Coordinates of C-alpha atoms and ligand atoms in Angstrom, one line a residue:
X1 CA 0.1 -0.1 0.0
X2 CA 1.3 3.3 -0.9
X3 CA 2.2 5.3 2.3
X4 CA 1.2 9.1 2.3
X5 CA 4.4 11.1 2.8
X6 CA 3.8 14.1 4.8
X7 CA 7.2 14.9 6.3
X8 CA 10.6 13.8 5.1
X9 CA 14.1 13.9 6.5
X10 CA 17.5 14.4 4.6
X11 CA 20.9 13.8 5.5
X12 CA 24.4 13.9 4.1
X13 CA 26.7 11.3 5.2
X14 CA 30.0 9.8 4.7
X15 CA 32.9 11.7 2.8
X16 CA 31.5 15.3 1.9
X17 CA 31.4 16.1 -1.9
X18 CA 31.1 19.3 -3.6
X19 CA 27.3 19.7 -4.7
X20 CA 25.9 18.0 -1.6
X21 CA 24.6 21.6 -0.8
X22 CA 23.0 21.9 -4.1
X23 CA 21.3 18.6 -3.6
X24 CA 20.0 19.6 -0.2
X25 CA 18.7 22.8 -1.9
X26 CA 16.8 20.8 -4.3
X27 CA 15.4 18.3 -1.8
X28 CA 14.0 21.2 0.4
X29 CA 12.7 23.2 -2.3
X30 CA 11.0 20.2 -4.1
X31 CA 9.5 19.6 -0.7
X32 CA 8.2 23.0 -0.5
X33 CA 6.6 22.9 -4.0
X34 CA 5.0 19.6 -3.2
X35 CA 4.0 20.8 0.2
X36 CA 5.8 18.2 2.3
X37 CA 7.6 19.2 5.4
X38 CA 11.4 18.6 5.3
X39 CA 13.8 18.5 8.1
X40 CA 17.7 17.8 8.1
X41 CA 19.6 15.8 10.4
X42 CA 23.0 17.2 11.1
X43 CA 26.1 14.8 10.7
X44 CA 24.3 12.1 9.0
X45 CA 23.1 9.2 10.8
X46 CA 24.7 10.4 14.1
X47 CA 22.5 13.5 14.2
X48 CA 19.5 11.1 13.5
X49 CA 20.6 9.0 16.6
X50 CA 21.0 12.4 18.7
X51 CA 17.6 14.0 17.3
X52 CA 20.0 17.1 16.0
X53 CA 18.0 18.4 13.3
X54 CA 17.1 21.8 11.7
X55 CA 13.7 22.7 9.7
X56 CA 14.5 23.0 6.2
X57 CA 12.4 25.4 4.1
X58 CA 12.7 26.8 0.5
X59 CA 14.2 30.0 2.0
X60 CA 16.5 28.3 4.5
X61 CA 18.4 26.6 1.7
X62 CA 19.1 30.1 -0.2
X63 CA 22.5 30.9 -1.6
X64 CA 24.0 27.4 -1.1
X65 CA 23.9 26.0 -4.6
X66 CA 27.5 27.0 -5.2
X67 CA 28.9 26.5 -1.8
X68 CA 31.4 23.3 -1.3
X69 CA 31.0 21.1 1.9
X70 CA 27.6 20.3 3.4
X71 CA 25.6 22.8 5.6
X72 CA 24.1 19.6 7.4
X73 CA 27.8 18.3 8.2
X74 CA 28.8 14.9 7.6
X75 CA 30.2 12.1 9.7
X76 CA 30.7 8.1 9.6
X77 CA 28.5 7.1 12.4
X78 CA 29.9 4.0 14.2
X79 CA 27.1 4.0 16.6
X80 CA 24.5 3.6 13.4
X81 CA 26.5 0.4 12.9
X82 CA 25.0 -1.0 16.2
X83 CA 21.3 -2.3 16.7
X84 CA 21.0 0.1 19.7
X85 CA 22.1 3.0 17.5
X86 CA 19.4 2.3 14.9
X87 CA 16.9 1.8 17.3
X88 CA 17.5 5.3 18.9
X89 CA 17.6 6.6 15.3
X90 CA 14.1 5.1 14.5
X91 CA 12.6 6.3 17.9
X92 CA 13.5 10.0 16.9
X93 CA 12.0 9.4 13.4
X94 CA 8.7 8.2 15.0
X95 CA 8.8 11.2 17.4
X96 CA 9.2 13.3 14.6
X97 CA 6.6 11.7 12.5
X98 CA 9.0 11.3 9.6
X99 CA 7.4 9.1 6.9
X100 CA 10.6 8.9 4.6
X101 CA 14.3 9.3 4.2
X102 CA 16.5 11.0 1.6
X103 CA 20.2 9.9 2.1
X104 CA 23.1 11.7 0.2
X105 CA 26.4 9.8 0.3
X106 CA 28.2 6.9 -1.0
X107 CA 28.5 3.3 -0.4
X108 CA 28.5 3.3 3.4
X109 CA 25.6 5.5 3.4
X110 CA 23.5 3.5 1.2
X111 CA 24.7 0.1 3.1
X112 CA 23.2 1.9 6.4
X113 CA 20.1 2.8 4.5
X114 CA 19.5 -0.7 3.5
X115 CA 20.0 -2.3 7.0
X116 CA 17.7 0.4 8.5
X117 CA 15.1 0.1 6.0
X118 CA 14.9 -3.9 6.4
X119 CA 14.7 -3.3 10.3
X120 CA 12.3 -0.6 10.4
X121 CA 10.4 -0.6 7.1
X122 CA 11.2 3.2 6.7
X123 CA 11.0 4.2 3.1
X124 CA 14.3 5.6 1.7
X125 CA 15.8 6.9 -1.5
X126 CA 19.4 7.3 -2.0
X127 CA 21.1 10.1 -3.8
X128 CA 24.8 9.3 -4.9
X129 CA 27.1 11.9 -3.5
X130 CA 30.9 11.0 -3.4
X131 CA 34.1 12.3 -5.2
X132 CA 35.1 8.7 -5.9
X133 CA 32.2 7.9 -8.4
X134 CA 32.3 4.3 -7.3
X135 CA 28.6 3.7 -7.1
X136 CA 26.8 1.3 -9.7
X137 CA 23.4 2.7 -10.9
X138 CA 24.9 6.1 -12.0
X139 CA 27.4 7.2 -14.5
X140 CA 28.3 10.1 -12.3
X141 CA 28.1 10.7 -8.7
X142 CA 27.7 14.2 -7.3
X143 CA 31.2 15.8 -6.6
X144 CA 33.2 13.7 -8.9
X145 CA 33.3 16.3 -11.8
X146 CA 34.3 19.1 -9.3
X147 CA 36.9 16.8 -7.8
X148 CA 38.4 16.0 -11.5
X149 CA 38.8 19.5 -12.2
X150 CA 40.4 20.4 -8.9
X151 CA 42.8 17.6 -9.3
X152 CA 43.5 18.5 -13.1
X153 CA 44.5 22.4 -11.9
X154 CA 46.7 21.0 -9.1
X155 CA 48.4 18.7 -11.5
X156 CA 48.8 21.6 -13.9
X157 CA 50.6 23.4 -11.2
X158 CA 52.7 20.6 -10.2
X159 CA 53.7 20.4 -13.8
X160 CA 54.8 23.9 -13.8
X161 CA 57.6 23.2 -11.0
X162 CA 58.2 19.8 -12.2
X163 CA 59.2 21.3 -15.7
X164 CA 61.3 24.1 -14.3
X165 CA 63.4 21.6 -12.3
X166 CA 63.3 18.6 -14.9
X167 CA 61.8 16.5 -12.1
X168 CA 59.5 13.2 -11.7
X169 CA 56.6 13.9 -9.7
X170 CA 54.5 11.3 -8.0
X171 CA 50.9 12.6 -7.4
X172 CA 48.6 10.6 -5.1
X173 CA 45.0 11.2 -5.6
X174 CA 41.9 10.1 -3.7
X175 CA 39.3 7.4 -4.8
X176 CA 39.4 4.9 -1.9
X177 CA 39.5 1.6 -4.0
X178 CA 38.4 3.0 -7.4
X179 CA 40.4 4.7 -10.2
X180 CA 38.1 6.8 -11.6
X181 CA 39.6 10.1 -10.4
X182 CA 43.2 8.9 -11.2
X183 CA 42.4 7.7 -14.8
X184 CA 40.3 10.6 -15.9
X185 CA 42.5 13.5 -14.1
X186 CA 45.5 11.6 -15.4
X187 CA 44.5 12.0 -19.0
X188 CA 43.1 15.4 -18.4
X189 CA 46.5 16.6 -17.1
X190 CA 48.5 14.7 -19.5
X191 CA 50.2 12.4 -17.1
X192 CA 52.9 9.9 -18.4
X193 CA 51.8 7.1 -16.3
X194 CA 48.6 6.4 -14.1
X195 CA 48.4 3.7 -11.4
X196 CA 45.2 2.5 -10.5
X197 CA 43.7 -0.2 -8.2
X198 CA 41.8 -1.8 -11.0
X199 CA 45.2 -2.8 -13.0
X200 CA 48.4 -3.9 -11.4
X201 CA 50.7 -3.0 -14.2
X202 CA 53.8 -4.0 -12.1
X203 CA 57.1 -2.2 -11.1
X204 CA 59.1 -3.4 -14.1
X205 CA 56.7 -1.9 -16.5
X206 CA 56.7 1.4 -14.6
X207 CA 60.4 1.6 -14.7
X208 CA 60.6 0.4 -18.4
X209 CA 58.0 3.5 -19.2
X210 CA 60.1 5.9 -17.2
X211 CA 63.2 5.1 -18.9
X212 CA 61.5 5.1 -22.3
X213 CA 60.3 8.7 -21.5
X214 CA 63.9 9.8 -20.8
X215 CA 65.0 8.1 -24.1
X216 CA 62.3 9.9 -26.0
X217 CA 63.6 13.3 -24.7
X218 CA 61.2 14.0 -21.9
X219 CA 62.6 16.1 -19.3
X220 CA 59.9 16.0 -16.6
X221 CA 57.1 13.5 -15.9
X222 CA 54.1 13.1 -13.7
X223 CA 52.8 9.7 -12.5
X224 CA 49.3 9.7 -11.0
X225 CA 48.7 7.2 -8.3
X226 CA 45.6 6.2 -7.1
X227 CA 45.4 6.0 -3.3
X228 CA 44.1 2.3 -3.6
X229 CA 46.7 1.4 -6.5
X230 CA 47.4 -2.5 -6.2
X231 CA 51.2 -2.2 -6.9
X232 CA 52.1 -3.1 -3.5
X233 CA 53.8 0.1 -2.5
X234 CA 52.5 3.4 -1.3
X235 CA 53.5 6.6 -3.0
X236 CA 56.5 7.3 -0.9
X237 CA 57.9 3.8 -1.5
X238 CA 57.3 3.9 -5.1
X239 CA 59.2 7.4 -5.2
X240 CA 62.2 5.6 -3.1
X241 CA 62.0 2.5 -5.5
X242 CA 62.4 4.6 -8.7
X243 CA 65.0 6.7 -7.0
X244 CA 67.1 3.7 -6.1
X245 CA 66.6 2.0 -9.6
X246 CA 66.7 5.1 -11.8
X247 CA 69.2 7.5 -10.0
X248 CA 69.1 9.7 -13.4
X249 CA 65.5 10.8 -12.1
X250 CA 65.2 13.5 -9.4
X251 CA 61.9 12.4 -7.7
X252 CA 59.3 14.3 -5.5
X253 CA 56.0 13.2 -4.1
X254 CA 52.8 15.1 -3.8
X255 CA 49.8 13.9 -1.8
X256 CA 46.8 16.0 -2.8
X257 CA 44.6 14.7 0.1
X258 CA 41.3 16.5 1.3
X259 CA 41.5 19.4 -0.7
X260 CA 40.0 17.3 -3.4
X261 CA 36.8 17.2 -1.6
X262 CA 36.5 21.0 -1.2
X263 CA 35.7 24.0 -3.2
X264 CA 32.5 25.3 -5.1
X265 CA 30.9 22.7 -7.2
X266 CA 31.3 22.6 -10.9
X267 CA 28.2 23.4 -13.0
X268 CA 27.8 20.0 -14.0
X269 CA 27.7 19.0 -10.3
X270 CA 25.2 21.7 -9.4
X271 CA 22.9 20.5 -12.5
X272 CA 23.2 16.8 -11.6
X273 CA 22.5 17.4 -7.7
X274 CA 19.4 19.7 -8.6
X275 CA 18.1 17.0 -11.0
X276 CA 18.6 14.2 -8.6
X277 CA 17.3 16.1 -5.6
X278 CA 14.0 16.7 -7.4
X279 CA 13.6 13.3 -8.7
X280 CA 14.4 11.7 -5.2
X281 CA 11.7 13.6 -3.8
X282 CA 9.2 12.9 -6.5
X283 CA 10.0 9.3 -6.4
X284 CA 9.6 9.1 -2.5
X285 CA 6.1 10.9 -2.7
X286 CA 5.3 8.4 -5.6
X287 CA 5.8 5.3 -3.1
X288 CA 9.2 4.3 -4.2
X289 CA 11.9 2.8 -1.7
X290 CA 15.0 1.1 -1.5
X291 CA 16.1 2.7 -4.6
X292 CA 18.7 5.4 -5.8
X293 CA 18.5 8.0 -8.4
X294 CA 21.4 7.8 -10.9
X295 CA 22.3 9.5 -14.2
X296 CA 22.5 7.1 -17.1
X297 CA 22.8 8.1 -20.8
X298 CA 21.7 11.6 -19.7
X299 CA 18.4 10.5 -18.0
X300 CA 17.8 10.3 -14.1
X301 CA 16.6 6.8 -13.6
X302 CA 16.2 4.7 -10.3
X303 CA 17.9 1.2 -9.5
X304 CA 17.5 -0.9 -6.6
X305 CA 20.0 0.4 -3.8
X306 CA 21.3 -3.0 -2.6
X307 CA 22.0 -4.3 -6.1
X308 CA 24.0 -1.1 -6.9
X309 CA 26.2 -1.6 -3.6
X310 CA 26.8 -5.0 -4.5
X311 CA 28.1 -4.3 -8.0
X312 CA 30.6 -1.9 -9.1
X313 CA 31.3 0.2 -12.3
X314 CA 34.3 -0.7 -14.2
X315 CA 37.0 1.8 -15.3
X316 CA 37.2 2.7 -18.8
X317 CA 40.1 0.5 -20.3
X318 CA 40.0 2.3 -23.4
X319 CA 40.9 5.4 -21.8
X320 CA 43.9 3.7 -20.2
X321 CA 45.0 2.6 -23.9
X322 CA 44.5 6.3 -24.9
X323 CA 46.8 7.5 -22.0
X324 CA 49.3 5.0 -23.3
X325 CA 49.3 6.2 -26.7
X326 CA 49.5 9.7 -25.9
X327 CA 52.3 9.4 -23.2
X328 CA 54.8 8.3 -26.1
Ligands
F6P1 O1 35.1 8.6 0.0 C1 35.6 10.0 -0.1 C2 37.0 9.7 0.2 O2 37.4 11.2 0.2 C3 38.0 8.9 -0.3 O3 38.3 9.2 -1.7 C4 38.8 8.7 0.7 O4 39.5 7.2 0.7 C5 38.3 8.7 1.9 O5 37.1 9.7 1.7 C6 39.0 9.5 3.2 O6 38.0 9.8 4.1 P1 38.4 10.4 5.6 O7 38.0 11.7 5.2 O8 37.4 9.9 6.5 O9 39.7 10.2 5.8

């Protein structure tokens, strides 16, 4: 039976991502449009457990579409992983007469939603927000495009100094176990080598490729290393290994870190967040649950969230080939 939704709650959870505020704005304004009450819990599931929330109205989300981070703040709640924690969260939802949830976040957020939804039968819709782009069911997650642009801009700057000093730079980028940021930003910044979690290219190949670069007359090089790279060495160990084996290279390391998660969202992320926010509210009002919204072939679609977190998007191996050709 379709449940009548009169009041919803929204959270941003897990690693923050640029565009989460644009998604909150879209959710709050769609609720105002459809005359549904909307509240936002602070710090993701933790705020749900503590009953720490704010009323979200059309006006309370003004001027946030271009702001990085999340006005609701975010957290990775350990307490929500426990039955007792989830019980407290449910009690608060009941006391506040919440009929449905919108969960903005990544894998961990959606996993929490699936468990909670099964235990308490509370309808929920996921909006994929993470810079990692590692959620199946969508071609793009909110924040990924902005992070790519941030990384490319940073590598361009590193390239300036690498080139001035004839140096080789290892640049570590985020992405957890996924290489989307490394691969796309690597190609976009013209990196000589890109090391990914999805492909163990091996140390010998790396040395060979760097030797080839030298022979071809390159004076400086950039190797982009995804933080989850499977080559068996972290970025500093890699730099040491190359220094030992190729003394002709002067090597430096740059770990870009959390700056990749900050900054004003790109236009692409703002538009994506706006579309996903509206659709998430509409699907919830329409009686959907346990689904996530996603952008596939330029259309916002929904897919089962449990299926989505069990599968993964594969990297574009053709892009890896293109990178190889272009780093000749
Ligand atoms: O999931 C987003 C992400 O930035 C990953 O790329 C990274 O591995 C992780 O979060 C870092 O998490 P934290 O901010 O908790 O250290």
